[in-house]
CSV table of C-alpha atoms in Angstrom, one decimal:
chain,number,residue,atom,x,y,z
A,1087,MET,CA,0.1,-0.1,0.0
A,1088,ARG,CA,1.2,3.6,-0.8
A,1089,GLY,CA,-1.4,5.7,1.3
A,1090,VAL,CA,-1.9,9.1,2.3
A,1091,TRP,CA,-4.2,10.7,5.0
A,1092,LEU,CA,-6.0,13.5,3.3
A,1093,THR,CA,-7.7,15.8,6.2
A,1094,THR,CA,-10.6,17.7,5.7
A,1095,VAL,CA,-11.0,19.2,9.3
A,1096,TRP,CA,-10.5,23.0,9.2
A,1097,GLY,CA,-9.8,22.3,5.5
A,1098,LEU,CA,-6.3,21.5,6.5
A,1099,ASP,CA,-5.5,19.5,3.1
A,1100,TRP,CA,-9.0,20.1,1.4
A,1101,PRO,CA,-11.5,21.7,0.8
A,1102,LYS,CA,-10.0,25.4,1.1
A,1103,ASP,CA,-13.1,26.8,-0.7
A,1104,LYS,CA,-16.8,26.2,0.9
A,1105,ALA,CA,-19.4,24.8,-1.2
A,1106,ASP,CA,-22.2,27.0,-0.8
A,1107,THR,CA,-22.5,28.7,-3.8
A,1108,PRO,CA,-22.1,27.1,-7.4
A,1109,ASP,CA,-19.0,28.8,-8.2
A,1110,GLY,CA,-17.5,27.4,-4.6
A,1111,ILE,CA,-18.6,23.7,-5.5
A,1112,ARG,CA,-16.8,24.1,-8.6
A,1113,ARG,CA,-13.7,25.3,-6.9
A,1114,GLN,CA,-13.9,22.5,-4.2
A,1115,LYS,CA,-14.4,19.7,-7.3
A,1116,GLU,CA,-11.4,21.2,-9.4
A,1117,SER,CA,-9.2,21.5,-6.0
A,1118,LEU,CA,-9.8,18.0,-5.0
A,1119,ASP,CA,-9.1,16.6,-8.6
A,1120,ARG,CA,-5.8,18.7,-8.6
A,1121,THR,CA,-4.9,16.9,-5.4
A,1122,LEU,CA,-5.9,13.5,-6.8
A,1123,ARG,CA,-3.8,13.6,-10.2
A,1124,ARG,CA,-0.8,14.7,-8.2
A,1125,LEU,CA,-1.3,11.5,-6.0
A,1126,LYS,CA,-1.7,9.6,-8.8
A,1127,ALA,CA,1.5,10.8,-10.6
A,1128,ASP,CA,3.6,10.4,-7.4
A,1129,GLY,CA,2.8,6.9,-7.1
A,1130,TYR,CA,0.1,6.5,-4.5
A,1131,ASN,CA,-2.6,3.9,-4.5
A,1132,THR,CA,-4.9,4.5,-1.5
A,1133,VAL,CA,-6.4,7.7,0.0
A,1134,PHE,CA,-7.8,7.7,3.5
A,1135,LEU,CA,-10.3,10.9,3.3
A,1136,GLN,CA,-11.5,12.1,6.1
A,1137,VAL,CA,-15.3,11.8,5.9
A,1138,ARG,CA,-16.2,12.4,10.0
A,1139,HIS,CA,-14.8,14.5,12.3
A,1140,SER,CA,-15.6,14.5,16.3
A,1141,GLY,CA,-19.2,14.3,15.3
A,1142,THR,CA,-19.7,16.1,11.9
A,1143,THR,CA,-19.4,14.4,8.6
A,1144,LEU,CA,-18.0,15.5,5.1
A,1145,TYR,CA,-21.1,13.3,3.4
A,1146,ARG,CA,-24.9,13.7,3.6
A,1147,SER,CA,-25.7,12.2,7.0
A,1148,PRO,CA,-29.2,11.4,8.4
A,1149,TYR,CA,-27.7,11.3,11.8
A,1150,GLU,CA,-25.0,14.3,12.4
A,1151,PRO,CA,-24.6,17.6,11.2
A,1152,ALA,CA,-22.6,18.4,7.8
A,1153,SER,CA,-19.1,19.9,8.4
A,1154,PRO,CA,-18.6,23.5,8.6
A,1155,ALA,CA,-15.3,22.9,6.5
A,1156,ILE,CA,-17.2,21.7,3.5
A,1157,ALA,CA,-20.1,24.7,3.5
A,1158,GLY,CA,-20.0,27.1,5.9
A,1159,GLU,CA,-22.8,26.7,8.6
A,1160,GLY,CA,-23.7,23.1,7.0
A,1161,PHE,CA,-25.6,24.1,3.8
A,1162,PHE,CA,-25.1,21.3,1.5
A,1163,ASP,CA,-26.5,21.9,-2.4
A,1164,ALA,CA,-29.1,19.6,-3.5
A,1165,GLY,CA,-27.1,18.3,-6.1
A,1166,TYR,CA,-23.6,17.9,-4.5
A,1167,ASP,CA,-22.6,15.4,-2.2
A,1168,PRO,CA,-18.7,15.9,-1.6
A,1169,LEU,CA,-18.1,12.1,-0.9
A,1170,THR,CA,-19.7,11.1,-3.7
A,1171,TYR,CA,-17.8,13.0,-6.0
A,1172,ALA,CA,-14.6,12.0,-4.4
A,1173,VAL,CA,-15.0,8.7,-4.5
A,1174,GLU,CA,-15.9,8.5,-8.3
A,1175,ALA,CA,-13.2,10.8,-8.7
A,1176,CYS,CA,-10.3,8.6,-6.9
A,1177,HIS,CA,-11.5,5.6,-8.5
A,1178,GLN,CA,-11.4,7.5,-12.1
A,1179,LEU,CA,-8.1,7.6,-11.4
A,1180,GLY,CA,-7.0,3.9,-10.0
A,1181,LEU,CA,-7.0,5.5,-6.3
A,1182,ALA,CA,-8.4,3.1,-3.8
A,1183,VAL,CA,-10.6,5.4,-1.2
A,1184,HIS,CA,-11.4,4.8,2.4
A,1185,ALA,CA,-13.6,6.7,4.7
A,1186,TRP,CA,-11.6,8.0,7.5
A,1187,MET,CA,-13.9,8.5,10.6
A,1188,VAL,CA,-12.8,10.5,13.6
A,1189,THR,CA,-14.4,7.7,16.0
A,1190,TYR,CA,-15.1,8.7,19.8
A,1191,PRO,CA,-14.0,12.3,20.2
A,1192,LEU,CA,-17.2,14.4,20.1
A,1193,VAL,CA,-17.0,18.7,19.4
A,1194,SER,CA,-20.0,20.2,20.7
A,1195,PRO,CA,-20.6,24.1,20.3
A,1196,LYS,CA,-22.2,25.6,23.1
A,1197,ARG,CA,-24.8,27.6,21.1
A,1198,SER,CA,-25.8,24.6,19.3
A,1199,PRO,CA,-25.2,21.3,21.3
A,1200,HIS,CA,-24.7,18.3,19.1
A,1201,PRO,CA,-27.4,15.9,18.6
A,1202,LEU,CA,-26.1,13.4,20.5
A,1203,LEU,CA,-25.7,15.5,23.8
A,1204,ARG,CA,-28.9,16.5,23.4
A,1205,ASP,CA,-30.8,13.0,22.4
A,1206,HIS,CA,-28.3,10.6,24.5
A,1207,ALA,CA,-26.7,12.6,27.1
A,1208,ASP,CA,-25.1,9.4,28.7
A,1209,TRP,CA,-23.3,8.3,25.6
A,1210,ALA,CA,-20.9,11.4,26.1
A,1211,ILE,CA,-18.5,11.8,29.0
A,1212,ALA,CA,-16.7,15.5,29.4
A,1213,HIS,CA,-13.3,14.8,29.9
A,1214,LYS,CA,-10.3,17.6,29.7
A,1215,GLY,CA,-12.7,20.4,28.0
A,1216,SER,CA,-14.1,18.2,25.3
A,1217,TYR,CA,-16.3,15.3,25.0
A,1218,HIS,CA,-15.6,11.6,24.3
A,1219,LEU,CA,-18.1,8.7,23.6
A,1220,ASP,CA,-17.9,5.9,25.9
A,1221,PRO,CA,-16.8,3.0,24.0
A,1222,GLY,CA,-18.2,0.9,27.4
A,1223,ASN,CA,-22.0,1.9,26.5
A,1224,PRO,CA,-23.5,-0.8,24.3
A,1225,GLU,CA,-25.5,1.9,22.6
A,1226,VAL,CA,-22.5,4.0,21.8
A,1227,ARG,CA,-20.8,0.8,20.4
A,1228,SER,CA,-24.0,0.3,18.2
A,1229,TYR,CA,-24.2,3.7,17.1
A,1230,VAL,CA,-20.6,3.9,15.3
A,1231,ALA,CA,-21.5,0.5,13.8
A,1232,HIS,CA,-24.5,1.9,12.5
A,1233,LEU,CA,-22.3,5.2,10.9
A,1234,ALA,CA,-20.0,2.4,9.6
A,1235,THR,CA,-22.8,0.8,7.8
A,1236,ASP,CA,-24.4,3.5,6.6
A,1237,LEU,CA,-21.4,4.8,4.9
A,1238,ALA,CA,-20.9,1.1,3.2
A,1239,ARG,CA,-24.3,1.0,2.1
A,1240,ARG,CA,-24.7,4.4,0.3
A,1241,TYR,CA,-21.5,5.0,-1.0
A,1242,ALA,CA,-18.8,3.3,-2.9
A,1243,ILE,CA,-15.9,3.4,-0.8
A,1244,ASP,CA,-13.2,0.5,-0.5
A,1245,GLY,CA,-13.0,0.8,3.3
A,1246,VAL,CA,-13.7,2.2,6.6
A,1247,HIS,CA,-10.6,3.6,8.6
A,1248,PHE,CA,-11.2,4.3,12.3
A,1249,ASP,CA,-9.1,6.8,13.7
A,1250,TYR,CA,-9.1,7.9,17.8
A,1251,PHE,CA,-10.3,4.3,17.8
A,1252,ARG,CA,-9.2,4.6,21.5
A,1253,TYR,CA,-9.7,6.0,24.9
A,1254,PRO,CA,-8.8,9.7,25.3
A,1255,GLU,CA,-5.3,11.3,26.5
A,1256,ALA,CA,-4.9,10.9,30.5
A,1257,ALA,CA,-7.3,7.8,30.0
A,1258,GLU,CA,-6.4,6.9,34.1
A,1259,THR,CA,-8.9,10.2,34.8
A,1260,PHE,CA,-11.4,9.3,32.1
A,1261,ASN,CA,-14.7,9.3,34.3
A,1262,ASP,CA,-16.5,6.0,32.9
A,1263,ARG,CA,-17.3,4.7,36.4
A,1264,THR,CA,-20.9,4.5,35.9
A,1265,SER,CA,-20.5,2.2,32.8
A,1266,TYR,CA,-18.0,0.3,34.3
A,1267,ALA,CA,-20.0,-0.6,37.5
A,1268,ARG,CA,-22.5,-1.8,35.2
A,1269,TYR,CA,-20.7,-3.6,32.4
A,1270,GLY,CA,-17.6,-4.6,33.7
A,1271,SER,CA,-17.9,-6.4,36.7
A,1272,SER,CA,-16.7,-9.7,35.2
A,1273,PHE,CA,-13.5,-8.5,34.1
A,1274,PRO,CA,-10.5,-8.9,36.0
A,1275,SER,CA,-9.5,-5.1,35.7
A,1276,LYS,CA,-10.6,-2.0,34.3
A,1277,ALA,CA,-7.8,-2.4,31.9
A,1278,ALA,CA,-9.2,-5.4,30.4
A,1279,TRP,CA,-12.8,-4.2,30.3
A,1280,ARG,CA,-11.9,-1.4,28.2
A,1281,ARG,CA,-9.4,-3.1,25.9
A,1282,ASP,CA,-12.8,-5.7,25.5
A,1283,ASN,CA,-14.9,-2.9,24.7
A,1284,LEU,CA,-12.8,-1.6,21.7
A,1285,THR,CA,-12.7,-5.3,20.5
A,1286,ARG,CA,-16.4,-5.7,21.1
A,1287,GLN,CA,-16.7,-2.9,18.9
A,1288,LEU,CA,-14.8,-4.1,16.0
A,1289,ARG,CA,-16.9,-7.3,16.3
A,1290,GLU,CA,-20.2,-5.1,16.0
A,1291,VAL,CA,-19.0,-3.3,12.9
A,1292,ARG,CA,-17.7,-6.3,11.4
A,1293,ASP,CA,-21.5,-8.1,12.0
A,1294,SER,CA,-23.4,-5.1,11.0
A,1295,LEU,CA,-21.2,-4.6,7.6
A,1296,THR,CA,-21.9,-8.4,7.0
A,1297,SER,CA,-25.7,-8.4,7.6
A,1298,ILE,CA,-26.0,-5.7,4.6
A,1299,GLY,CA,-23.7,-8.0,2.4
A,1300,SER,CA,-21.1,-5.6,2.8
A,1301,ASP,CA,-17.4,-6.6,2.0
A,1302,ILE,CA,-15.8,-3.4,2.4
A,1303,GLN,CA,-12.4,-3.8,4.2
A,1304,VAL,CA,-12.1,-2.2,7.9
A,1305,SER,CA,-8.7,-0.8,9.5
A,1306,VAL,CA,-7.6,1.3,12.6
A,1307,ALA,CA,-4.9,3.6,12.7
A,1308,PRO,CA,-3.7,2.8,16.4
A,1309,LEU,CA,-0.9,4.5,18.3
A,1310,GLY,CA,2.4,3.5,16.7
A,1311,LYS,CA,4.2,2.5,20.1
A,1312,LEU,CA,2.2,-1.2,20.6
A,1313,LYS,CA,3.5,-2.2,23.7
A,1314,MET,CA,6.2,-1.3,26.5
A,1315,ILE,CA,9.3,-2.8,25.3
A,1316,PRO,CA,10.8,-3.8,28.8
A,1317,ASP,CA,14.9,-3.3,27.3
A,1318,LEU,CA,14.0,-0.4,25.4
A,1319,GLY,CA,16.3,2.0,27.8
A,1320,ARG,CA,14.7,5.1,27.8
A,1321,SER,CA,11.1,6.4,28.2
A,1322,HIS,CA,8.2,5.2,26.0
A,1323,GLY,CA,5.8,8.0,26.3
A,1324,TRP,CA,2.3,6.5,25.3
A,1325,THR,CA,1.5,3.2,23.8
A,1326,ALA,CA,-1.5,1.6,22.4
A,1327,TYR,CA,-1.7,-1.3,24.6
A,1328,GLU,CA,-1.3,-0.1,27.9
A,1329,SER,CA,-2.2,3.8,27.7
A,1330,VAL,CA,-5.3,4.0,25.6
A,1331,TYR,CA,-6.1,0.0,25.7
A,1332,GLN,CA,-5.8,-0.7,21.9
A,1333,ASP,CA,-5.2,-4.6,21.5
A,1334,PRO,CA,-4.3,-5.1,17.9
A,1335,GLU,CA,-2.7,-8.3,18.2
A,1336,THR,CA,-6.3,-9.7,19.2
A,1337,TRP,CA,-8.2,-7.6,16.4
A,1338,GLY,CA,-5.7,-9.4,13.9
A,1339,ARG,CA,-6.1,-12.5,15.4
A,1340,GLU,CA,-9.9,-12.9,15.1
A,1341,GLY,CA,-9.6,-11.3,11.9
A,1342,LEU,CA,-11.7,-8.3,13.2
A,1343,VAL,CA,-9.7,-6.0,10.7
A,1344,ASP,CA,-8.1,-6.2,7.4
A,1345,PHE,CA,-5.3,-4.1,8.1
A,1346,VAL,CA,-3.5,-1.6,10.7
A,1347,VAL,CA,-1.9,1.7,9.9
A,1348,PRO,CA,0.1,2.6,13.4
A,1349,MET,CA,0.9,6.1,13.6
A,1350,MET,CA,4.5,5.7,13.9
A,1351,TYR,CA,5.5,9.7,14.2
A,1352,TYR,CA,9.3,9.0,15.9
A,1353,ARG,CA,12.2,8.5,14.7
A,1354,GLY,CA,15.5,6.4,15.5
A,1355,ASP,CA,14.9,4.0,18.5
A,1356,LEU,CA,11.6,5.1,18.9
A,1357,TYR,CA,11.0,3.8,15.5
A,1358,SER,CA,13.1,0.7,14.7
A,1359,PRO,CA,12.1,-1.3,18.0
A,1360,PHE,CA,8.5,-0.8,17.6
A,1361,LEU,CA,8.9,-1.3,13.9
A,1362,GLN,CA,9.9,-5.0,14.5
A,1363,ASP,CA,7.7,-5.1,17.5
A,1364,TRP,CA,4.6,-4.8,15.0
A,1365,LYS,CA,6.1,-7.3,12.7
A,1366,GLU,CA,6.7,-9.9,15.5
A,1367,LYS,CA,3.3,-9.5,17.4
A,1368,VAL,CA,0.5,-8.2,14.9
A,1369,ALA,CA,2.0,-9.1,11.4
A,1370,PRO,CA,1.5,-12.7,11.4
A,1371,TYR,CA,-2.2,-12.1,11.3
A,1372,ILE,CA,-2.6,-9.0,9.2
A,1373,PRO,CA,-0.8,-6.5,7.1
A,1374,VAL,CA,0.9,-3.7,9.1
A,1375,ILE,CA,1.4,-0.1,6.9
A,1376,PRO,CA,3.5,2.0,9.1
A,1377,GLY,CA,2.3,5.7,9.2
A,1378,LEU,CA,4.8,7.8,8.6
A,1379,ALA,CA,5.3,11.6,9.9
A,1380,ALA,CA,5.9,13.6,6.5
A,1381,TYR,CA,4.7,16.7,8.9
A,1382,ARG,CA,7.7,16.6,11.0
A,1383,VAL,CA,10.2,17.8,8.2
A,1384,GLU,CA,8.4,21.1,8.5
A,1385,GLU,CA,6.9,21.1,11.9
A,1386,SER,CA,10.1,19.3,13.8
A,1387,GLY,CA,12.8,20.1,11.7
A,1388,TRP,CA,13.4,16.3,10.6
A,1389,PRO,CA,15.5,16.3,7.2
A,1390,SER,CA,14.0,14.3,4.9
A,1391,SER,CA,16.2,11.7,4.7
A,1392,VAL,CA,14.8,10.5,7.6
A,1393,ILE,CA,11.4,9.8,5.7
A,1394,ALA,CA,13.7,7.9,3.1
A,1395,GLU,CA,15.6,5.5,5.8
A,1396,GLN,CA,12.1,5.0,7.1
A,1397,ILE,CA,10.4,3.8,3.9
A,1398,ALA,CA,13.9,1.6,3.1
A,1399,GLU,CA,13.5,0.2,6.8
A,1400,GLU,CA,9.6,-0.6,6.2
A,1401,ARG,CA,10.6,-2.6,3.1
A,1402,GLU,CA,13.7,-4.6,4.6
A,1403,VAL,CA,11.4,-5.6,7.6
A,1404,GLY,CA,8.6,-6.9,5.2
A,1405,LEU,CA,5.3,-5.0,6.0
A,1406,GLY,CA,2.8,-4.0,3.8
A,1407,GLY,CA,3.6,-0.3,2.4
A,1408,VAL,CA,3.8,3.0,4.3
A,1409,CYS,CA,1.0,5.9,4.5
A,1410,PHE,CA,1.9,9.4,5.1
A,1411,PHE,CA,0.5,12.2,7.4
A,1412,ARG,CA,-0.7,14.1,5.7
A,1413,GLU,CA,-1.4,15.1,2.2
A,1414,GLN,CA,0.0,18.7,2.0
A,1415,HIS,CA,3.2,17.5,3.8
A,1416,THR,CA,4.1,15.7,0.8
A,1417,SER,CA,3.2,18.1,-2.0
A,1418,SER,CA,5.0,20.7,-3.9
A,1419,ARG,CA,5.2,22.7,-0.8
A,1420,PHE,CA,7.5,20.7,0.6
A,1421,PRO,CA,9.7,19.7,-2.3
A,1422,LEU,CA,12.3,17.6,-0.7
A,1423,VAL,CA,9.9,15.4,1.1
A,1424,ARG,CA,7.9,14.9,-2.0
A,1425,GLN,CA,11.1,14.0,-4.2
A,1426,VAL,CA,11.9,11.2,-1.8
A,1427,ILE,CA,8.3,9.8,-1.9
A,1428,GLU,CA,8.3,10.1,-5.9
A,1429,GLN,CA,11.7,8.3,-5.8
A,1430,ALA,CA,10.4,5.4,-3.6
A,1431,PHE,CA,7.1,5.0,-5.5
A,1432,ALA,CA,8.7,5.2,-8.9
A,1433,SER,CA,7.2,1.8,-9.8
A,1434,THR,CA,3.4,1.0,-10.1
A,1435,ALA,CA,2.0,-0.8,-7.1
A,1436,LEU,CA,-1.6,-2.1,-6.4
A,1437,PRO,CA,-3.7,-1.7,-3.2
A,1438,LEU,CA,-3.5,-4.7,-1.1
A,1439,ALA,CA,-4.8,-8.0,-1.7
A,1440,LEU,CA,-6.1,-9.6,1.7
A,1441,LYS,CA,-6.2,-13.2,2.5
A,1442,ARG,CA,-10.0,-13.4,3.3
A,1443,GLY,CA,-11.0,-12.6,-0.3
A,1444,GLU,CA,-8.9,-15.5,-1.5
A,1445,ALA,CA,-11.9,-18.0,-1.4
A,1446,THR,CA,-14.0,-15.8,-3.5
A,1447,ALA,CA,-11.8,-14.8,-6.2
A,1448,PRO,CA,-14.0,-13.2,-9.1
A,1449,ALA,CA,-14.5,-15.0,-12.4
A,1450,THR,CA,-11.9,-13.6,-15.1
A,1451,PRO,CA,-13.6,-11.3,-17.6
A,1452,GLU,CA,-14.1,-11.9,-21.3
A,1453,GLY,CA,-15.0,-10.2,-24.3
A,1454,LEU,CA,-13.2,-7.1,-24.2
A,1455,HIS,CA,-14.2,-4.8,-26.9
A,1456,ALA,CA,-14.2,-1.0,-27.9
A,1457,VAL,CA,-17.2,1.1,-29.6
A,1458,PHE,CA,-16.4,4.4,-31.0
A,1459,VAL,CA,-18.9,7.1,-29.9
A,1460,SER,CA,-17.5,10.0,-31.9
A,1461,LYS,CA,-14.3,10.5,-34.0
A,1462,LYS,CA,-12.3,10.9,-30.4
A,1463,GLU,CA,-14.0,9.0,-27.8
A,1464,PHE,CA,-14.7,5.4,-27.7
A,1465,ASN,CA,-16.4,2.9,-24.8
A,1466,LEU,CA,-14.5,-0.2,-23.9
A,1467,SER,CA,-16.9,-2.9,-22.1
A,1468,TRP,CA,-16.6,-6.2,-21.4
A,1469,THR,CA,-18.6,-8.9,-19.3
A,1470,LEU,CA,-18.2,-11.8,-16.8
A,1471,PRO,CA,-19.1,-15.5,-17.8
A,1472,ARG,CA,-22.7,-16.2,-17.2
A,1473,GLY,CA,-23.6,-17.2,-13.9
A,1474,ALA,CA,-20.5,-15.5,-12.1
A,1475,SER,CA,-21.1,-13.6,-9.1
A,1476,THR,CA,-20.7,-9.9,-9.2
A,1477,ARG,CA,-21.5,-9.3,-5.4
A,1478,GLY,CA,-18.6,-6.6,-4.3
A,1479,ILE,CA,-16.9,-7.0,-7.9
A,1480,THR,CA,-14.9,-3.9,-9.6
A,1481,TYR,CA,-12.6,-3.8,-12.2
A,1482,ARG,CA,-9.0,-2.6,-13.0
A,1483,LEU,CA,-8.4,-1.5,-16.8
A,1484,TRP,CA,-5.1,-1.5,-18.1
A,1485,VAL,CA,-3.4,-0.2,-20.8
A,1486,THR,CA,0.1,-0.9,-22.4
A,1487,THR,CA,1.3,1.5,-24.9
A,1488,THR,CA,3.9,1.5,-27.5
A,1489,ASP,CA,5.3,5.1,-28.8
A,1490,SER,CA,6.8,5.8,-32.0
A,1491,HIS,CA,10.1,5.1,-31.3
A,1492,GLY,CA,9.1,1.6,-30.1
A,1493,ARG,CA,8.8,1.8,-26.4
A,1494,ARG,CA,6.5,0.3,-24.3
A,1495,ALA,CA,4.8,1.4,-21.0
A,1496,ALA,CA,2.0,-0.4,-19.1
A,1497,THR,CA,-0.3,1.7,-16.7
A,1498,LEU,CA,-3.3,1.1,-14.7
A,1499,LEU,CA,-6.0,3.7,-16.2
A,1500,ALA,CA,-8.8,2.9,-13.9
A,1501,GLN,CA,-9.8,1.4,-10.7
A,1502,GLY,CA,-13.2,0.6,-8.5
A,1503,LEU,CA,-15.2,0.7,-11.9
A,1504,ARG,CA,-18.4,-0.4,-10.7
A,1505,SER,CA,-19.9,-1.4,-14.1
A,1506,PRO,CA,-18.2,-3.3,-17.0
A,1507,GLU,CA,-17.6,-0.3,-18.8
A,1508,CYS,CA,-15.1,2.8,-19.4
A,1509,ARG,CA,-15.3,5.9,-21.4
A,1510,LEU,CA,-11.7,7.1,-22.9
A,1511,THR,CA,-10.6,9.2,-25.8
A,1512,LEU,CA,-7.8,9.6,-28.1
A,1513,GLU,CA,-6.4,12.5,-26.3
A,1514,ASP,CA,-5.7,10.5,-23.1
A,1515,PHE,CA,-2.8,8.6,-25.4
A,1516,VAL,CA,-1.0,11.5,-26.9
A,1517,GLY,CA,2.6,10.5,-28.2
A,1518,ASP,CA,1.2,6.9,-28.3
A,1519,ASP,CA,1.0,4.6,-31.8
A,1520,CYS,CA,-0.5,1.7,-30.2
A,1521,ALA,CA,-2.5,0.8,-27.0
A,1522,GLU,CA,-3.0,-3.0,-26.0
A,1523,PHE,CA,-6.0,-2.9,-23.2
A,1524,GLY,CA,-6.8,-5.3,-20.5
A,1525,VAL,CA,-9.2,-5.4,-17.8
A,1526,GLU,CA,-9.3,-7.6,-14.4
A,1527,ALA,CA,-12.0,-8.2,-12.0
A,1528,VAL,CA,-11.3,-7.6,-8.4
A,1529,ASN,CA,-13.1,-8.6,-5.2
A,1530,SER,CA,-13.8,-6.1,-2.3
A,1531,PHE,CA,-10.5,-7.6,-0.7
A,1532,GLY,CA,-8.6,-6.7,-3.5
A,1533,VAL,CA,-8.0,-10.2,-4.6
A,1534,ALA,CA,-8.0,-9.7,-8.4
A,1535,THR,CA,-8.2,-12.2,-11.7
A,1536,PRO,CA,-5.4,-12.6,-14.3
A,1537,ILE,CA,-5.6,-9.8,-16.7
A,1538,ALA,CA,-7.8,-10.6,-19.4
A,1539,HIS,CA,-6.2,-9.1,-23.0
A,1540,GLY,CA,-7.7,-8.9,-26.4
A,1541,LEU,CA,-8.1,-5.8,-27.7
A,1542,GLU,CA,-5.3,-3.7,-29.3
A,1543,LEU,CA,-6.1,-0.2,-31.1
A,1544,ASN,CA,-3.8,1.1,-33.6
A,1545,LEU,CA,-4.2,4.9,-32.5
A,1546,ALA,CA,-1.9,6.1,-35.4
A,1547,ALA,CA,-4.2,4.7,-38.0
A,1548,LEU,CA,-7.4,6.1,-36.3
A,1549,ARG,CA,-5.6,9.6,-36.0
A,1550,LEU,CA,-5.0,9.5,-39.7
A,1551,GLU,CA,-8.7,8.8,-40.1
A,1552,GLN,CA,-9.6,11.8,-38.1
A,1553,GLN,CA,-8.2,14.0,-40.9
A,1554,HIS,CA,-10.1,12.8,-43.7
């Protein structure tokens, strides 16, 4: 995986323009298109798009208010849904898109209390000047699972990605005594009960998604330090297991998540030992994708070479890829970081193929052909064999081009196509004389068929025909 977190809270990465006028909507779309094209060109294959902040959403939710980052005071134009647009834009570029949710923190303006505080006051606990949904409350867990299921039902996302999936900072002072007294008496300690609450949450998410026939991927961004390492020889800071009660080993062993993206925003002896710890304890069950701190180059004065070294170390250890926080810090505003990433991502890579999808590998497409709808535009289409299941199936479209000097190049044209067709233009292949197309079916776990070839277009001849 070559991922990036695209942060929408406060418009940090996107959007910079409000969608409260037709012109604002246009600028918002164009800005996202530029960002996604840049990510595609730089070699990324996965976008974690922040769709839920601390109780507000980037999409049309029947349960929570819209984020002011999108349209001021929550205005949504009747014909525009940012998430629908973003998913389609990502898939047209061959980028997987995972809906990134801030899970338990809750921000509630004083002048207009959040609906959850108004209607379910016992769900949230005041803590350090804000609110935090109580993972120990079964109704909270059902609500979070319902939010994830609603996303999966209404949007063609590739996965749901939980952030702040933990107990809050200074968790020892988090006042969940009431729910502990009610639900935790059978556990040997409050720590064990809290860890079980988060694990129960993931079970409920998985069961809820299964109940609607959804096979989207589920992931979590835990803290970057898994557990205390006894012989580390220095202060650890907080850890996932001991400090905020995350238990990724259990999640992986029980198959509750498809992968984890630990936020490893450290370097040196706070990076390498913990990278190995993830490798030994969690990677035997599920892919581990280290989250790297591109932002540290600007905010902490790291040399960009640290990022290059961490990518190289991840590859040497043999994990599942990397993900960067956050998009803007990988852009042309920070050319040294961008150059490091471009070099690391120089060859094409596909999103992860997950083990739990191998038993339901899709049928190989057939009948790939082109129909010209104008002199410049043509439609590629194909079918699956009669009787083949289409549940959760998407398509990836490939092309191998040959230029006038005989140089060949293979390119992923599109990914996540929901129907067996794709419209292209001759202008998509400027400088190429010939194009051979191939298509593969992909299930929702990223497991693909062999590429079905069989269609070759003589682009040079087609251009000559246009001149007559």
